[in-house]
Backbone as JSON, one array per atom type, in Angstrom:
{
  "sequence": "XXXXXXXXXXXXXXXXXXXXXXXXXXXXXXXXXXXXXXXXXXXXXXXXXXXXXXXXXXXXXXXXXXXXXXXXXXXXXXXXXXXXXXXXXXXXXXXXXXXXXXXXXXXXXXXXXXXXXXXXXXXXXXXXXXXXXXXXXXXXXXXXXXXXXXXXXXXXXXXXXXXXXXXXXXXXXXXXXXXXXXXXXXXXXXXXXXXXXXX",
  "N": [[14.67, 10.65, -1.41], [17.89, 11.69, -1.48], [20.79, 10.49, 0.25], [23.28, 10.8, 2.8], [25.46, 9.71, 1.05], [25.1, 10.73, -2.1], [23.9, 9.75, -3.91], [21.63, 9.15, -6.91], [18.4, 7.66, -7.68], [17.7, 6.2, -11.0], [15.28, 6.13, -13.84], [14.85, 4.48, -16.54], [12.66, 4.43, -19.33], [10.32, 3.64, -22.01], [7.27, 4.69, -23.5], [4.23, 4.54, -24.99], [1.56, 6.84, -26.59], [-0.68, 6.09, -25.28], [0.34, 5.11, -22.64], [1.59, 2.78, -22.41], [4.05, 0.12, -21.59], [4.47, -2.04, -23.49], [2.8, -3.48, -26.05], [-0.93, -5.04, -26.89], [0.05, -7.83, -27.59], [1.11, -8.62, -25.57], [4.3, -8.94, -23.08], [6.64, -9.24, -24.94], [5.34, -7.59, -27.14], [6.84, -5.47, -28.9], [5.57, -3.22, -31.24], [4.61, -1.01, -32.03], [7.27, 0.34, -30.7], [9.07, -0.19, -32.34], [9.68, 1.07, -34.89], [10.81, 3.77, -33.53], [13.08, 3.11, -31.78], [15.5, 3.25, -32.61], [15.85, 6.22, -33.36], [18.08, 9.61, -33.61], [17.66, 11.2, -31.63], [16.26, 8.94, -29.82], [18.67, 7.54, -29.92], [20.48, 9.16, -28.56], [19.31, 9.48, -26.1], [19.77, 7.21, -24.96], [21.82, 7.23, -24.66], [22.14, 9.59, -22.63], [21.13, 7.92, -20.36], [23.31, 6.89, -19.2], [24.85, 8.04, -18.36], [26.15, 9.24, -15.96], [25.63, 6.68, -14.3], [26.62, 4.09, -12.3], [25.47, 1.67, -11.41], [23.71, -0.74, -12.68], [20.2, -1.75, -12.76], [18.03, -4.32, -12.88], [15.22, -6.17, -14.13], [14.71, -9.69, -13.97], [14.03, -10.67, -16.44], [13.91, -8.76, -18.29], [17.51, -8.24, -18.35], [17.85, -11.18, -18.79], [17.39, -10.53, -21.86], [18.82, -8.01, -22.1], [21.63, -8.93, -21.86], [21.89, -11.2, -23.44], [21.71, -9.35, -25.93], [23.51, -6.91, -25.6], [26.12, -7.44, -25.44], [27.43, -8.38, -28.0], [27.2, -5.98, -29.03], [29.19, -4.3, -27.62], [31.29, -5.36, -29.11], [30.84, -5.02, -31.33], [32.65, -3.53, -33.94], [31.49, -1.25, -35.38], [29.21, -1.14, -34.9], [26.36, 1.44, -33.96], [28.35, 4.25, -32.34], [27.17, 5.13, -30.28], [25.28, 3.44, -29.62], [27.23, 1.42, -29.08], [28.71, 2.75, -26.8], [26.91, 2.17, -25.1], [26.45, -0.29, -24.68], [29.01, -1.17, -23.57], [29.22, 0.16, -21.18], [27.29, -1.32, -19.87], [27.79, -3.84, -19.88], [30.36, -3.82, -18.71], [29.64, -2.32, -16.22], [28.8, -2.66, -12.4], [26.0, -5.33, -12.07], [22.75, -5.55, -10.9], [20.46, -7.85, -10.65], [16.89, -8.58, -9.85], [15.68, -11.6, -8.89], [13.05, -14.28, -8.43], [13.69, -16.81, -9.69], [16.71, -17.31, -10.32], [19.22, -18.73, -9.43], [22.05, -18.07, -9.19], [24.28, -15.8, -10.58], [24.44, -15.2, -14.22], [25.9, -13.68, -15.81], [29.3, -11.76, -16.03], [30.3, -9.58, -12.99], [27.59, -9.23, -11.72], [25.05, -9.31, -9.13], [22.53, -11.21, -8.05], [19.29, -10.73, -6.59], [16.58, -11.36, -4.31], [14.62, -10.19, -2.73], [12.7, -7.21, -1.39], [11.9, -4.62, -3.37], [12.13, -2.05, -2.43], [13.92, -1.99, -0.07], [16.12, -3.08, -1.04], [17.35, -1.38, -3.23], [17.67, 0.97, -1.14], [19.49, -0.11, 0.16], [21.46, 0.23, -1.6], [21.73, 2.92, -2.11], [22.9, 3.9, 0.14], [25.79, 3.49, 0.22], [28.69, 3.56, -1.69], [29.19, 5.65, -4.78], [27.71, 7.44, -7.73], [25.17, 7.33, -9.83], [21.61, 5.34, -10.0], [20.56, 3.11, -11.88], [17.66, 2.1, -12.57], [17.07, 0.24, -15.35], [14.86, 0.22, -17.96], [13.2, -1.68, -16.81], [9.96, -2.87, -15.48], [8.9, -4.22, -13.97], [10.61, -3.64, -11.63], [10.91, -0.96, -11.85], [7.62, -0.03, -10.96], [7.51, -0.58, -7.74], [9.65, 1.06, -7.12], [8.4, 3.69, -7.51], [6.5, 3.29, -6.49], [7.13, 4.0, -3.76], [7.84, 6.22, -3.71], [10.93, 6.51, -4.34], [12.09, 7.17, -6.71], [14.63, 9.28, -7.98], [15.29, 10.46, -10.63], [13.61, 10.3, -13.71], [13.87, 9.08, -16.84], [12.08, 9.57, -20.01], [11.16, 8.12, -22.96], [8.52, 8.97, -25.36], [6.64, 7.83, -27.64], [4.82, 8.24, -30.68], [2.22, 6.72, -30.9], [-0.47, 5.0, -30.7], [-0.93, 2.13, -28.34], [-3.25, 0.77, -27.77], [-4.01, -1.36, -25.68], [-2.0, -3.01, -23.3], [0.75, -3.24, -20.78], [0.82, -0.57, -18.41], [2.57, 1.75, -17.31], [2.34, 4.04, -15.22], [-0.03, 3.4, -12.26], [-3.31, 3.31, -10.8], [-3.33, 4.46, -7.39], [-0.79, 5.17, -7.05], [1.52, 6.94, -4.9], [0.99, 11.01, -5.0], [3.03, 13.13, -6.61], [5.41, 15.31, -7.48], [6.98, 16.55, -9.87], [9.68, 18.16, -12.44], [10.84, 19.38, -15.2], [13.38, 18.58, -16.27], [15.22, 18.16, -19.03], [14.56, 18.06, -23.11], [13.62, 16.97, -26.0], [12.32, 16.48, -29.39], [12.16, 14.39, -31.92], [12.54, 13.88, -35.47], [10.1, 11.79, -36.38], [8.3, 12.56, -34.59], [8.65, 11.49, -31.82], [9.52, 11.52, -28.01], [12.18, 12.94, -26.29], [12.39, 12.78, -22.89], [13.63, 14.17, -19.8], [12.71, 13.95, -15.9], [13.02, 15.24, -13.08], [12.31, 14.65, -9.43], [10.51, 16.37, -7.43], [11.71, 17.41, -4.59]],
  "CA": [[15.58, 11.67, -0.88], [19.36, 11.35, -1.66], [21.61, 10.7, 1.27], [25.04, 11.3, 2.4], [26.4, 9.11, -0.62], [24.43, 11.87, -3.07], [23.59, 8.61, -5.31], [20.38, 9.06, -7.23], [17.87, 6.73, -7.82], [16.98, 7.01, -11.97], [14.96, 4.66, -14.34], [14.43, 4.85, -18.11], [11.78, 3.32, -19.9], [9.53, 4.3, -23.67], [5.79, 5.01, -23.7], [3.57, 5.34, -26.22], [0.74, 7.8, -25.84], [-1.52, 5.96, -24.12], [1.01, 5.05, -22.04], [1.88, 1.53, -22.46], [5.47, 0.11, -21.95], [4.27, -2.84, -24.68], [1.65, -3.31, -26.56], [-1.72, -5.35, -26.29], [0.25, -8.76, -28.05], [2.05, -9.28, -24.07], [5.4, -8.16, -22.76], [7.07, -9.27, -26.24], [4.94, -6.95, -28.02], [7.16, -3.58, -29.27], [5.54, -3.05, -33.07], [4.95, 0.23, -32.02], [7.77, 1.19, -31.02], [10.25, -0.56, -33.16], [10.59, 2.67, -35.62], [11.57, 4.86, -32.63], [13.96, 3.02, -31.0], [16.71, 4.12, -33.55], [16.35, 7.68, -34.23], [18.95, 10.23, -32.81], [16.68, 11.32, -30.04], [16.33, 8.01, -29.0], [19.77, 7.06, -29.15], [20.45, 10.23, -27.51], [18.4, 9.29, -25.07], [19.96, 5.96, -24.16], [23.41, 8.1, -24.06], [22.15, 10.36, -21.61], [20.76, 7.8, -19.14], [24.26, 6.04, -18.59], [26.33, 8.62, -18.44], [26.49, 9.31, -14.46], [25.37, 5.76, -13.56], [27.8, 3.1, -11.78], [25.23, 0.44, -11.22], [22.53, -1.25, -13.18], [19.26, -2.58, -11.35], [17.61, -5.02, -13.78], [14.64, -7.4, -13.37], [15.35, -11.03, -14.55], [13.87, -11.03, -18.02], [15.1, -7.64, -19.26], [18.41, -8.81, -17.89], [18.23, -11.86, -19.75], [17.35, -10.25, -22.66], [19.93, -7.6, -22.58], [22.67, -9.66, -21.59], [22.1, -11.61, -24.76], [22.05, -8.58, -27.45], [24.64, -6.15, -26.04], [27.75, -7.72, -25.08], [27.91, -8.43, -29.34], [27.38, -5.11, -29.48], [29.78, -3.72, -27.43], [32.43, -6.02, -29.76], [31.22, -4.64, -33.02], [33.16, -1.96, -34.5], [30.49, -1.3, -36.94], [28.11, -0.21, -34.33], [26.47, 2.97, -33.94], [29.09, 4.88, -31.22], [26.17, 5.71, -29.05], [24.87, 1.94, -28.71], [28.61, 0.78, -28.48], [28.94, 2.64, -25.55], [25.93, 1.88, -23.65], [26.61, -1.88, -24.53], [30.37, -1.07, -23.29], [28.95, 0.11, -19.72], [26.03, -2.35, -19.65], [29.12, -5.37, -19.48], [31.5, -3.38, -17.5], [29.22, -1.86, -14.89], [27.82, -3.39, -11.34], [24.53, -5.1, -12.2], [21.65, -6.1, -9.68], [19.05, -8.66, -10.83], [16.29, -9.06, -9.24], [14.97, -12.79, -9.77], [13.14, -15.17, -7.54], [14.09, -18.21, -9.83], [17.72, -17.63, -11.06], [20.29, -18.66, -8.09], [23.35, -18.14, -9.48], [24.36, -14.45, -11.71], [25.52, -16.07, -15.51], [27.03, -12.32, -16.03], [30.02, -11.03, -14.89], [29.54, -8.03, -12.08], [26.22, -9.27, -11.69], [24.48, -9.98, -7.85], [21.03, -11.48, -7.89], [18.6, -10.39, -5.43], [15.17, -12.07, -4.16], [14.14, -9.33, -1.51], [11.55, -6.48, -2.14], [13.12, -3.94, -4.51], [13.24, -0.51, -1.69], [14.84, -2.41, 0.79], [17.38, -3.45, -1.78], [17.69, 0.2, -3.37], [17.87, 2.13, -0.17], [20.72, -0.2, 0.19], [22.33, 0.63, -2.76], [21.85, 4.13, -1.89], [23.67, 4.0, 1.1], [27.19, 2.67, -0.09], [29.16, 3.52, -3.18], [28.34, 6.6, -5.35], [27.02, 7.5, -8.9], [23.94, 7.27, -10.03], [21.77, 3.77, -9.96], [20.23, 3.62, -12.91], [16.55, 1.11, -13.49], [16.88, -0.3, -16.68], [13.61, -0.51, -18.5], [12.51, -2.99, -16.01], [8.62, -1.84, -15.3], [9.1, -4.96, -12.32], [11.6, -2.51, -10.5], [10.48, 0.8, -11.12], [6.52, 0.15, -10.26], [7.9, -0.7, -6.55], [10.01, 2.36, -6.89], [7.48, 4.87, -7.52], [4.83, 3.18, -4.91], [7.88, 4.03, -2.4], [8.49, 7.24, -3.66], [12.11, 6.36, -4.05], [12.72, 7.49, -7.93], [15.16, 10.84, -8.48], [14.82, 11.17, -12.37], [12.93, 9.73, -15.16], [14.33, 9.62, -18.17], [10.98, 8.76, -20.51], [10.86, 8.14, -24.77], [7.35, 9.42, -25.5], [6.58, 7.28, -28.98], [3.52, 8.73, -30.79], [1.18, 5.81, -31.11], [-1.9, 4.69, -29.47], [-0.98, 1.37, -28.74], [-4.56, 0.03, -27.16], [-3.24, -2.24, -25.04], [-0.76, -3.6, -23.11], [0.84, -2.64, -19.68], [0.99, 0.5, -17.95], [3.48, 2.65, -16.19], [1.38, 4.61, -13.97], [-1.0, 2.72, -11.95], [-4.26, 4.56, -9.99], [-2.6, 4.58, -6.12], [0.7, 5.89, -6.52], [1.64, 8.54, -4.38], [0.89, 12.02, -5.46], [4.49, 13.41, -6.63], [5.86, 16.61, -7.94], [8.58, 16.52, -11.11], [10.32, 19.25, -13.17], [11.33, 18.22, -16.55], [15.38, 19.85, -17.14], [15.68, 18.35, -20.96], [13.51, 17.95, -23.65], [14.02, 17.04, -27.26], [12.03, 16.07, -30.79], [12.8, 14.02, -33.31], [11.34, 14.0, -36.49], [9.0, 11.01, -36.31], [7.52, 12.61, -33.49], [9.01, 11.01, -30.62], [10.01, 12.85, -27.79], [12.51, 12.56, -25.44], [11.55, 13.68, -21.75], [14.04, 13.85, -18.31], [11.88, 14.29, -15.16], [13.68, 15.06, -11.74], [11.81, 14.19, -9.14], [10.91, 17.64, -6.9], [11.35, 16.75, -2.98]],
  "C": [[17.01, 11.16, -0.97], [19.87, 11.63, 0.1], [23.06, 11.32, 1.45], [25.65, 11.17, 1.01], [26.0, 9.95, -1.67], [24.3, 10.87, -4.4], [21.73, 8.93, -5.7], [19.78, 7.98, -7.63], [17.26, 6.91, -9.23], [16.38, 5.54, -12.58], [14.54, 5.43, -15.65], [12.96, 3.83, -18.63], [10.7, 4.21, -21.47], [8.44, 3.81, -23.1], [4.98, 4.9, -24.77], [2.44, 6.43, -25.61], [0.0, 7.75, -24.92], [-1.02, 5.37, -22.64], [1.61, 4.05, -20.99], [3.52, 1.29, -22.5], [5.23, -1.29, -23.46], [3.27, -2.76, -25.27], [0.32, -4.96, -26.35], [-1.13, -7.51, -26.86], [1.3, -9.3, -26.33], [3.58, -8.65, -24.3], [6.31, -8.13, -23.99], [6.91, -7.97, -27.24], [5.45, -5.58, -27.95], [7.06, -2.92, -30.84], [5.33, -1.5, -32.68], [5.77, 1.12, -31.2], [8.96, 0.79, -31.77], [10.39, 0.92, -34.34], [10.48, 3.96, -34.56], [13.1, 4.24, -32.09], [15.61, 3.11, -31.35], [17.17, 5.26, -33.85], [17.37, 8.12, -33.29], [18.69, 10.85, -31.83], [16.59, 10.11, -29.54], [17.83, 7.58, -28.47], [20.84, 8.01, -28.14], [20.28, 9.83, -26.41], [19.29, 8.29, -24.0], [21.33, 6.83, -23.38], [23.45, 8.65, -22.61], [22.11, 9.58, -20.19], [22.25, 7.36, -18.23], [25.33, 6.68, -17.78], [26.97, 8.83, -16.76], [26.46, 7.92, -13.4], [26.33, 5.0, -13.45], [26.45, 2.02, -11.41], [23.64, 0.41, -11.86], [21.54, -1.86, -12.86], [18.49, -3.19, -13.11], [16.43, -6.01, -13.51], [15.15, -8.49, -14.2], [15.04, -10.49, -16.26], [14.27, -10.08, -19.16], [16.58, -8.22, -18.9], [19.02, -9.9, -18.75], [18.33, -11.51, -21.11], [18.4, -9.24, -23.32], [21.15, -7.72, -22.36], [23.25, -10.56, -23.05], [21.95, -10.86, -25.89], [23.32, -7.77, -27.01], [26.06, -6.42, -25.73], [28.18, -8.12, -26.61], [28.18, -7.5, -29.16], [28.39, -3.99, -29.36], [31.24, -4.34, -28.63], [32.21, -5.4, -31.47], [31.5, -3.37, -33.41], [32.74, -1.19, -35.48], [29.24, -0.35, -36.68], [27.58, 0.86, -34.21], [27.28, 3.58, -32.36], [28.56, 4.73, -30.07], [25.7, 4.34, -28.38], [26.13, 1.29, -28.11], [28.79, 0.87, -26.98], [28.17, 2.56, -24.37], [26.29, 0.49, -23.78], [28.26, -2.13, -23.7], [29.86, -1.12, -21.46], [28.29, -0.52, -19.2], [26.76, -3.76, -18.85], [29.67, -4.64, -18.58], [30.92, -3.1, -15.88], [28.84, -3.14, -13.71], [26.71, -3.53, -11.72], [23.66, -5.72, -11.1], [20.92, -6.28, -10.1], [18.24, -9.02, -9.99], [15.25, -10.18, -9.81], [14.21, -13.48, -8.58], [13.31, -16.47, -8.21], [15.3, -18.48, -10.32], [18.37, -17.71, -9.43], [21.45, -18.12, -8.33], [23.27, -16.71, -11.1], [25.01, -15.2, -13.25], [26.19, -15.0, -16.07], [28.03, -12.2, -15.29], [29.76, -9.49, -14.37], [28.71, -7.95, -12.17], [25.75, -9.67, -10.35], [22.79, -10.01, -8.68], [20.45, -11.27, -6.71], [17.35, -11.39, -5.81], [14.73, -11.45, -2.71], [13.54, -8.2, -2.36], [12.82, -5.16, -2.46], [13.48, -2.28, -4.03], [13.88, -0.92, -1.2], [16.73, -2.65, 0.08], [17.93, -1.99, -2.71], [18.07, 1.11, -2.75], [19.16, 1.7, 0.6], [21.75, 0.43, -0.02], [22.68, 2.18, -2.76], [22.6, 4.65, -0.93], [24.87, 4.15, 0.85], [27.18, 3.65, -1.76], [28.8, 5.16, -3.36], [28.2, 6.01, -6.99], [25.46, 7.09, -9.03], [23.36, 5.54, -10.0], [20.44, 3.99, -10.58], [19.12, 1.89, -13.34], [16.75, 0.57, -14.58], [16.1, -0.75, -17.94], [12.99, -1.46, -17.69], [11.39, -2.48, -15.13], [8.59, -2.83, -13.79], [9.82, -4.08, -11.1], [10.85, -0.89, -10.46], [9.15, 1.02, -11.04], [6.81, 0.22, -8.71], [8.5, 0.37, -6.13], [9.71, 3.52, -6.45], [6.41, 4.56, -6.71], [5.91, 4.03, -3.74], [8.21, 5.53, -2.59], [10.2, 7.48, -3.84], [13.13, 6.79, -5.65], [13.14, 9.11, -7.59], [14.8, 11.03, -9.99], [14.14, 9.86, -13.38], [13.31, 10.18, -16.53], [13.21, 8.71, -19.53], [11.37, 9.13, -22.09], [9.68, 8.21, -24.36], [7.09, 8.65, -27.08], [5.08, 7.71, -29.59], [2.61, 7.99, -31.6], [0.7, 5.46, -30.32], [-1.52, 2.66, -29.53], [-2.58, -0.25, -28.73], [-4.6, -1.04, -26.82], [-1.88, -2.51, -24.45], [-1.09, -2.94, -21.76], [1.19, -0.77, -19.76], [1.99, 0.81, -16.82], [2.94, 2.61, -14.91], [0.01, 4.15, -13.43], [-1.87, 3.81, -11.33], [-3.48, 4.07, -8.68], [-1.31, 4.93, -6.04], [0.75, 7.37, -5.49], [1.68, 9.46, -5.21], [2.7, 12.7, -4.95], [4.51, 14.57, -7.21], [7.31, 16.08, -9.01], [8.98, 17.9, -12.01], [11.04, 18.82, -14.11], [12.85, 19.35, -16.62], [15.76, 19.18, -18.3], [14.23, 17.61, -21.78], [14.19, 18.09, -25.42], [12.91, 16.25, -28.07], [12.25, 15.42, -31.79], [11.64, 14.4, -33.96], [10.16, 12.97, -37.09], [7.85, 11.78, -35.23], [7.67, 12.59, -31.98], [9.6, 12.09, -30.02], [10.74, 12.29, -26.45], [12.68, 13.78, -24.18], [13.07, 13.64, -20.22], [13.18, 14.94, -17.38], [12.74, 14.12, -13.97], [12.43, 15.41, -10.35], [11.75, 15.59, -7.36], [10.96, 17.25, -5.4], [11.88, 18.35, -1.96]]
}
């Protein structure tokens, strides 16, 4: 439920059909979806999630990981526009890691957390505005969605079975209600989904 501050709580993340965020080779493993994560629906996609958000919630290892590809990217003038400027707000914005073994943030406008991840959201929800925006990080937004505490989902749909790997949606989540307001196609297949979260 949004409060006074009218900050939403959103999280992105890609699927495949069966509705794996990797595949069955461990968290590394993205062979299927490495030819999605380029098309113009996808990078669409990324566009859309940033555009209202002022702070980035991250778990450690995505974090590390996209700490070390897009701060090039925001520097290369070569880039495609659309990644530029998510790698532009990625550096610039407030981010919030949640780690229990890093002490110290090696980003700038980065806090580390080591407390459970509503308590530290319903914070964040309190204070400030704009949106506060998950990051692919399946560590943050499983805790999310046990709590009920996600406003929108912004999902890539990739159309391969990958037979294996992790899952999104566990059996015990609360029973939720959503309403999808965009919806787009590329021409591989893929499909990009936003889900607002009906309360």
């Amino acid at each position: 439920m949004t409060n006074s501050t009218g900050r939403r709580v959103t999280a992105n993340l890609s699927l495949t059909l069966d509705g794996r965020y990797h595949g069955p080779g461990g968290p590394g493993d993205f062979a299927a979806f490495a030819p999605y994560v380029i098309t113009e629906v996808a990078r669409d996609q990324m566009n859309r999630i940033w555009e209202g958000a002022t702070t980035a919630v991250l778990g450690r290892i995505n974090a590390e990981g996209f700490m070390g590809y897009w701060p090039s990217v925001a520097e290369d003038e070569n880039a495609d526009p659309r990644d530029r400027g998510y790698a532009k707000w990625l550096v610039d914005t407030e981010k919030v890691v949640f780690s229990t073994t890093l002490t110290e943030a090696p980003w700038e406008r980065t806090r580390i957390v080591n407390a459970p991840v509503a308590d530290v959201v319903t914070d964040l929800k309190a204070t400030g505005g704009g949106d506060i925006l998950v990051n692919s990080s399946v560590s943050v937004i499983k805790p999310l969605l046990s709590a009920d505490l996600l406003d929108r989902l912004y999902l890539m749909i990739f159309p391969q079975i990958a037979g294996g790997g992790g899952r999104l949606f566990d059996d015990g989540l609360p029973a939720t209600k959503w309403t999808l307001t965009h919806q787009e196609t590329g021409e591989l297949g893929e499909i990009a989904m936003v889900y607002d979260r009906v309360r």
